[in-house]
Structure formats: structure tokens, C-alpha cells
């Protein structure tokens, strides 16, 4: 694990006593009495689409006419994002796994951008007299939108409200390299590559593209602890590269011929003005170049995503697939973890390590980057465009 410095005066807003010390890993037991499942949210009908997009873009002054222009992928699916149904299924699966392990913790689900909102989930927990909460955010990596923004949401709900000083919210560490999360990618890549090899393609005719959500370069360079030089793409890119390399190494162990299959990390789903630099290359642009590299098949791996929500169904299953057809390439998209037994079990393992205060040396991880931090470091994943806001579950600022 990377060493990190801590400020002389440590303040961890709204933390449990154990996490308030600011230690990178909380290695003493905490008696949590509820789990907060924190999601992104999505519309559940055509009438919800524009109000939902207003929530997503709040504070950016984007007119409804522009929002309608970007709503087409939701409109294509009847205005319904699959993400809420997926989180309902995940909540039920977590409850079942917790019960199977005799862990008596209720799961409260709330979203950032659509009902049920995080505010509602916290209110429900308090009404049940559960005030020591452990949050699981449905994003695996370190960046503003996938980690810090959720922590800012928690702080906003607690700061100066009736819950201030009553409710504590700690957060499960980013789980990008937990074996329960990565297992689905290993299985998916292995099955897809093996199929193409069995069909007679040579290894160098198959291209594996690990795809994740693009983010602005300003956000990327600030992802992760600020006292470590992660390079141009920040910790966000480094984490994805490490997981992708590990997946390909495991696939090669299962099928040695796959060791010669080329792979690359690509990005998708960018938005915002063209003048603003975002992480590249774009998945569809790369797919269009593959025939010139001698490729005949492409395997797209949604390594940045937990479930088959809109960015997977539209940007990969629709747009990337169409790009592959135009390029004359055989196309496969591998599964996301979803509610697979390995992933659900892995989430409960992450809960247990905090209940037990499990030493960092005993925590599951598959890359040299992990286990990641329980308590985010000062300035971690700052968003200079949106302005710096207080955030729970991390050392201030």
C-alpha cells in the first residue's frame, strides 16, 4: 500500500469514533447498525427523464432544450433506466447474504439523482433508531463522481441538520480490485476470447477493450490522494489499468494462447463541451481503427461498471456494437458483476472487514494498489469546477 501523510490536525466529518482518527485503514471493530446503499439513480418513465437530467446537471445552467437533445438513450428505452431495478435486486441480494451469515444489519437504499433519495434513506434509518451507518457506493473506483461526490452528499445531508452529531456515516473503501468485483470480468473475457480462438482466429486477430466512463482531465489528475503523483490520468486511470492487466494475466493462466491477445483501456460516455479535455481514447474511435491493426474480432469489457445500466446498454451494446458492425468486426460484450454470487459475497466481505476492524494486511485485493483507503485522504478527488465542498468519510478538506 502507498504511504500517505496526514495533517497535524485531523478532522473527519461525521465519522464514527474509530474512523475519526483519520487512519488510512480502520483496524478496530465498529458496531454499525445499518448499511447505506448509495446509488446514482435513474428515470422510471418518459415523464421522469428531463427532471432526472435536471438533477444530474444541477448548478450547471443547462437548458431543457439541451437536456432533451441528450435524453435520446433514455427515450430509446421508454424513459426507463435499468439502474433502479438493478439496485433493488442488489439490495435484496445483500439482505439475503447478510442473513445467511447471521449479520443483523438492515440495508437502506437511496440515490443521488432520483427517488428514493439518499435523504429519504437516512431519514428511514434514523426513524428505525439506526444512526451508525456504513455506506456502500455503487462505484468501484476513485474519482469525484464515483467517490467524493457521494461523500459530499452524505455531508450535505448531515451538516447543520437534525442529524448533525447524531448520525455517523463511514464509507466502504473503493473496491475496484476486490476479487468479488473482478471475478465477472475474468470469466467474461476468458469465455469470449476462448470462443474466438476455438472459431479459428489467431490471438493477434482478437482485440480486448476494457471500457470505463471518461471523466474530465481536471478531475482525473485530482483523483486519489493528492500527495502521490499518479500521472496524467490520476489514480482513476491507474486503478483501471491495474485491474485490466490483472484480468488479462488470469485469462492467460486459464488459456495460455490468450497471452498473445492484445488489450487496451478505452473510455466512453463523455459529455460536456468539446473544448474541455476528457480521458481518451474513445471506445468507438478505437473500434474503427481495429481493422487496420489486423483485428477481426473485438471483446468489450465494461470494467468500470458494476451493472448493466444505461452507459452499458446504450454506449456499448448499441453504439459500440454498431461501430464494430461498420468495421466488419465480430463483437462481444462481457457481463458486469451485477448480482453475481461472487460480487454479492464480496460486498458482504467488505462490510465484515469494517465490522471486525480487519487489519489491512488481511484484506482481500488482487493488485498492488490495494487494499484502498477506508478514510479518504485530504483533498482526495477534488472537483475544482463544481467548487470545493465538505465531504464525510474522509479527512478534511
Short mmCIF file of N, CA and C in Angstrom, two decimals, residues 213-305:
data_model
loop_
_atom_site.label_atom_id
_atom_site.label_comp_id
_atom_site.label_asym_id
_atom_site.label_seq_id
_atom_site.Cartn_x
_atom_site.Cartn_y
_atom_site.Cartn_z
N UNK A 213 -16.02 4.79 -17.87
CA UNK A 213 -16.58 6.12 -18.10
C UNK A 213 -15.45 7.14 -18.19
N UNK A 214 -15.44 7.92 -19.24
CA UNK A 214 -14.48 9.02 -19.33
C UNK A 214 -14.85 10.10 -18.31
N UNK A 215 -13.84 10.80 -17.83
CA UNK A 215 -14.06 11.94 -16.94
C UNK A 215 -13.16 13.08 -17.40
N UNK A 216 -13.49 14.33 -17.02
CA UNK A 216 -12.63 15.45 -17.42
C UNK A 216 -11.20 15.27 -16.90
N UNK A 217 -10.24 15.71 -17.67
CA UNK A 217 -8.84 15.58 -17.26
C UNK A 217 -8.59 16.31 -15.95
N UNK A 218 -9.27 17.44 -15.73
CA UNK A 218 -9.11 18.16 -14.47
C UNK A 218 -9.49 17.29 -13.28
N UNK A 219 -10.53 16.47 -13.46
CA UNK A 219 -10.93 15.56 -12.39
C UNK A 219 -9.97 14.37 -12.29
N UNK A 220 -9.55 13.87 -13.44
CA UNK A 220 -8.68 12.70 -13.45
C UNK A 220 -7.38 12.95 -12.69
N UNK A 221 -6.74 14.09 -12.95
CA UNK A 221 -5.44 14.35 -12.32
C UNK A 221 -5.57 14.55 -10.82
N UNK A 222 -6.78 14.85 -10.35
CA UNK A 222 -7.01 15.06 -8.91
C UNK A 222 -7.62 13.84 -8.23
N UNK A 223 -7.78 12.75 -8.96
CA UNK A 223 -8.35 11.55 -8.35
C UNK A 223 -7.31 10.86 -7.49
N UNK A 224 -7.77 10.38 -6.33
CA UNK A 224 -6.87 9.72 -5.40
C UNK A 224 -6.19 10.72 -4.48
N UNK A 225 -5.38 10.22 -3.54
CA UNK A 225 -4.65 11.09 -2.62
C UNK A 225 -3.78 12.09 -3.37
N UNK A 226 -3.74 13.31 -2.86
CA UNK A 226 -3.07 14.39 -3.57
C UNK A 226 -1.57 14.42 -3.37
N UNK A 227 -1.05 13.66 -2.40
CA UNK A 227 0.39 13.70 -2.16
C UNK A 227 1.13 12.57 -2.87
N UNK A 228 0.45 11.95 -3.85
CA UNK A 228 1.06 10.93 -4.68
C UNK A 228 0.93 11.35 -6.14
N UNK A 229 2.00 11.26 -6.90
CA UNK A 229 1.97 11.59 -8.33
C UNK A 229 1.51 10.35 -9.10
N UNK A 230 0.25 10.35 -9.51
CA UNK A 230 -0.31 9.21 -10.21
C UNK A 230 -0.14 9.30 -11.73
N UNK A 231 0.34 10.43 -12.22
CA UNK A 231 0.46 10.61 -13.66
C UNK A 231 -0.75 11.33 -14.23
N UNK A 232 -0.79 11.43 -15.54
CA UNK A 232 -1.78 12.26 -16.23
C UNK A 232 -3.22 11.86 -15.93
N UNK A 233 -3.50 10.58 -15.86
CA UNK A 233 -4.87 10.12 -15.63
C UNK A 233 -5.23 9.95 -14.18
N UNK A 234 -4.33 10.31 -13.26
CA UNK A 234 -4.59 10.20 -11.85
C UNK A 234 -4.78 8.76 -11.39
N UNK A 235 -5.22 8.61 -10.14
CA UNK A 235 -5.45 7.27 -9.59
C UNK A 235 -6.55 6.55 -10.37
N UNK A 236 -7.49 7.29 -10.91
CA UNK A 236 -8.60 6.70 -11.66
C UNK A 236 -8.07 5.84 -12.81
N UNK A 237 -7.20 6.39 -13.62
CA UNK A 237 -6.65 5.63 -14.75
C UNK A 237 -5.73 4.52 -14.27
N UNK A 238 -4.93 4.79 -13.25
CA UNK A 238 -4.00 3.78 -12.73
C UNK A 238 -4.76 2.57 -12.21
N UNK A 239 -5.85 2.80 -11.50
CA UNK A 239 -6.65 1.69 -10.97
C UNK A 239 -7.21 0.83 -12.10
N UNK A 240 -7.76 1.46 -13.13
CA UNK A 240 -8.33 0.71 -14.25
C UNK A 240 -7.25 -0.08 -15.00
N UNK A 241 -6.10 0.53 -15.20
CA UNK A 241 -5.01 -0.17 -15.88
C UNK A 241 -4.58 -1.39 -15.08
N UNK A 242 -4.48 -1.24 -13.77
CA UNK A 242 -4.03 -2.35 -12.93
C UNK A 242 -5.02 -3.50 -12.95
N UNK A 243 -6.31 -3.18 -12.86
CA UNK A 243 -7.32 -4.24 -12.89
C UNK A 243 -7.34 -4.93 -14.24
N UNK A 244 -7.27 -4.17 -15.32
CA UNK A 244 -7.30 -4.76 -16.66
C UNK A 244 -6.11 -5.69 -16.88
N UNK A 245 -4.92 -5.25 -16.45
CA UNK A 245 -3.73 -6.09 -16.60
C UNK A 245 -3.89 -7.37 -15.80
N UNK A 246 -4.45 -7.27 -14.60
CA UNK A 246 -4.62 -8.45 -13.76
C UNK A 246 -5.61 -9.43 -14.41
N UNK A 247 -6.70 -8.90 -14.96
CA UNK A 247 -7.68 -9.76 -15.61
C UNK A 247 -7.04 -10.52 -16.78
N UNK A 248 -6.28 -9.82 -17.61
CA UNK A 248 -5.66 -10.49 -18.76
C UNK A 248 -4.64 -11.54 -18.32
N UNK A 249 -3.95 -11.27 -17.23
CA UNK A 249 -2.99 -12.26 -16.73
C UNK A 249 -3.70 -13.52 -16.25
N UNK A 250 -4.85 -13.35 -15.60
CA UNK A 250 -5.61 -14.53 -15.14
C UNK A 250 -6.18 -15.30 -16.33
N UNK A 251 -6.64 -14.58 -17.35
CA UNK A 251 -7.17 -15.24 -18.54
C UNK A 251 -6.08 -16.06 -19.22
N UNK A 252 -4.87 -15.51 -19.28
CA UNK A 252 -3.75 -16.23 -19.89
C UNK A 252 -3.39 -17.48 -19.09
N UNK A 253 -3.56 -17.44 -17.77
CA UNK A 253 -3.31 -18.63 -16.97
C UNK A 253 -4.32 -19.73 -17.30
N UNK A 254 -5.56 -19.33 -17.56
CA UNK A 254 -6.61 -20.31 -17.86
C UNK A 254 -6.46 -20.87 -19.27
N UNK A 255 -6.10 -19.99 -20.21
CA UNK A 255 -5.90 -20.39 -21.61
C UNK A 255 -4.60 -19.77 -22.09
N UNK A 256 -3.50 -20.49 -22.08
CA UNK A 256 -2.19 -19.90 -22.42
C UNK A 256 -2.16 -19.18 -23.76
N UNK A 257 -2.95 -19.64 -24.74
CA UNK A 257 -2.94 -18.98 -26.05
C UNK A 257 -3.43 -17.54 -25.96
N UNK A 258 -4.19 -17.22 -24.91
CA UNK A 258 -4.72 -15.87 -24.75
C UNK A 258 -3.65 -14.87 -24.33
N UNK A 259 -2.47 -15.36 -23.97
CA UNK A 259 -1.40 -14.45 -23.56
C UNK A 259 -1.00 -13.49 -24.66
N UNK A 260 -1.24 -13.86 -25.91
CA UNK A 260 -0.86 -13.01 -27.04
C UNK A 260 -2.01 -12.15 -27.55
N UNK A 261 -3.15 -12.15 -26.85
CA UNK A 261 -4.28 -11.31 -27.25
C UNK A 261 -4.00 -9.87 -26.80
N UNK A 262 -4.00 -8.90 -27.71
CA UNK A 262 -3.75 -7.51 -27.32
C UNK A 262 -4.93 -6.91 -26.58
N UNK A 263 -4.64 -6.01 -25.66
CA UNK A 263 -5.70 -5.34 -24.91
C UNK A 263 -5.34 -3.87 -24.71
N UNK A 264 -6.37 -3.09 -24.39
CA UNK A 264 -6.19 -1.65 -24.25
C UNK A 264 -7.30 -1.11 -23.35
N UNK A 265 -6.99 -0.06 -22.59
CA UNK A 265 -8.00 0.65 -21.80
C UNK A 265 -8.56 1.79 -22.64
N UNK A 266 -9.89 1.85 -22.75
CA UNK A 266 -10.55 2.89 -23.52
C UNK A 266 -11.63 3.54 -22.65
N UNK A 267 -12.20 4.62 -23.19
CA UNK A 267 -13.18 5.39 -22.42
C UNK A 267 -14.45 5.61 -23.23
N UNK A 268 -15.52 5.92 -22.52
CA UNK A 268 -16.82 6.07 -23.16
C UNK A 268 -17.64 7.12 -22.42
N UNK A 269 -18.80 7.45 -23.00
CA UNK A 269 -19.84 8.23 -22.32
C UNK A 269 -19.42 9.65 -21.95
N UNK A 270 -18.46 10.22 -22.68
CA UNK A 270 -18.05 11.58 -22.35
C UNK A 270 -19.18 12.54 -22.67
N UNK A 271 -19.20 13.66 -21.94
CA UNK A 271 -20.17 14.72 -22.19
C UNK A 271 -19.45 16.04 -21.98
N UNK A 272 -20.19 17.15 -22.09
CA UNK A 272 -19.53 18.44 -21.92
C UNK A 272 -18.99 18.99 -23.21
N UNK A 273 -18.52 20.24 -23.20
CA UNK A 273 -18.05 20.89 -24.42
C UNK A 273 -16.82 20.23 -25.00
N UNK A 274 -16.71 20.28 -26.32
CA UNK A 274 -15.56 19.67 -26.99
C UNK A 274 -14.25 20.33 -26.59
N UNK A 275 -14.33 21.58 -26.12
CA UNK A 275 -13.12 22.30 -25.74
C UNK A 275 -12.52 21.80 -24.42
N UNK A 276 -13.30 21.02 -23.67
CA UNK A 276 -12.84 20.52 -22.38
C UNK A 276 -12.18 19.15 -22.55
N UNK A 277 -10.90 19.01 -22.19
CA UNK A 277 -10.23 17.72 -22.37
C UNK A 277 -10.80 16.66 -21.43
N UNK A 278 -11.07 15.48 -21.97
CA UNK A 278 -11.52 14.32 -21.21
C UNK A 278 -10.55 13.17 -21.48
N UNK A 279 -10.62 12.16 -20.63
CA UNK A 279 -9.77 10.99 -20.84
C UNK A 279 -10.12 10.32 -22.16
N UNK A 280 -9.10 9.92 -22.90
CA UNK A 280 -9.23 9.26 -24.20
C UNK A 280 -8.29 8.05 -24.22
N UNK A 281 -8.45 7.16 -25.23
CA UNK A 281 -9.26 7.25 -26.45
C UNK A 281 -10.68 6.75 -26.25
N UNK A 282 -11.57 7.18 -27.13
CA UNK A 282 -12.96 6.76 -27.10
C UNK A 282 -13.10 5.35 -27.67
N UNK A 283 -13.97 4.56 -27.04
CA UNK A 283 -14.13 3.16 -27.42
C UNK A 283 -14.52 3.00 -28.89
N UNK A 284 -15.44 3.85 -29.37
CA UNK A 284 -15.88 3.70 -30.76
C UNK A 284 -14.80 4.12 -31.75
N UNK A 285 -14.02 5.13 -31.39
CA UNK A 285 -12.91 5.53 -32.26
C UNK A 285 -11.90 4.40 -32.40
N UNK A 286 -11.58 3.75 -31.30
CA UNK A 286 -10.61 2.65 -31.33
C UNK A 286 -11.17 1.48 -32.14
N UNK A 287 -12.43 1.16 -31.94
CA UNK A 287 -13.03 0.06 -32.71
C UNK A 287 -12.90 0.32 -34.20
N UNK A 288 -13.11 1.57 -34.62
CA UNK A 288 -13.00 1.90 -36.03
C UNK A 288 -11.61 1.71 -36.59
N UNK A 289 -10.59 1.73 -35.74
CA UNK A 289 -9.20 1.58 -36.18
C UNK A 289 -8.74 0.12 -36.22
N UNK A 290 -9.49 -0.77 -35.61
CA UNK A 290 -9.01 -2.14 -35.42
C UNK A 290 -8.76 -2.91 -36.71
N UNK A 291 -9.57 -2.75 -37.77
CA UNK A 291 -9.25 -3.49 -38.99
C UNK A 291 -7.87 -3.15 -39.54
N UNK A 292 -7.44 -1.89 -39.37
CA UNK A 292 -6.10 -1.52 -39.84
C UNK A 292 -5.01 -2.16 -39.00
N UNK A 293 -5.35 -2.63 -37.83
CA UNK A 293 -4.38 -3.35 -36.99
C UNK A 293 -4.42 -4.86 -37.24
N UNK A 294 -5.25 -5.28 -38.16
CA UNK A 294 -5.35 -6.70 -38.46
C UNK A 294 -6.30 -7.47 -37.57
N UNK A 295 -7.16 -6.73 -36.84
CA UNK A 295 -8.11 -7.41 -35.95
C UNK A 295 -9.36 -7.84 -36.71
N UNK A 296 -9.93 -8.95 -36.28
CA UNK A 296 -11.17 -9.45 -36.87
C UNK A 296 -12.30 -9.57 -35.85
N UNK A 297 -11.96 -9.42 -34.59
CA UNK A 297 -12.97 -9.52 -33.52
C UNK A 297 -12.58 -8.59 -32.39
N UNK A 298 -13.61 -8.05 -31.70
CA UNK A 298 -13.37 -7.19 -30.55
C UNK A 298 -14.21 -7.69 -29.38
N UNK A 299 -13.58 -7.70 -28.22
CA UNK A 299 -14.25 -8.06 -26.97
C UNK A 299 -14.24 -6.82 -26.09
N UNK A 300 -15.41 -6.28 -25.80
CA UNK A 300 -15.52 -5.06 -25.00
C UNK A 300 -15.88 -5.46 -23.56
N UNK A 301 -15.09 -4.97 -22.62
CA UNK A 301 -15.23 -5.34 -21.21
C UNK A 301 -15.61 -4.09 -20.41
N UNK A 302 -16.80 -4.02 -19.84
CA UNK A 302 -17.22 -2.83 -19.09
C UNK A 302 -16.61 -2.79 -17.70
N UNK A 303 -15.29 -2.70 -17.65
CA UNK A 303 -14.55 -2.86 -16.40
C UNK A 303 -14.84 -1.75 -15.40
N UNK A 304 -15.34 -0.62 -15.88
CA UNK A 304 -15.63 0.49 -14.98
C UNK A 304 -17.01 0.46 -14.38
N UNK A 305 -17.80 -0.56 -14.69
CA UNK A 305 -19.22 -0.54 -14.33
C UNK A 305 -19.60 -1.76 -13.50
#
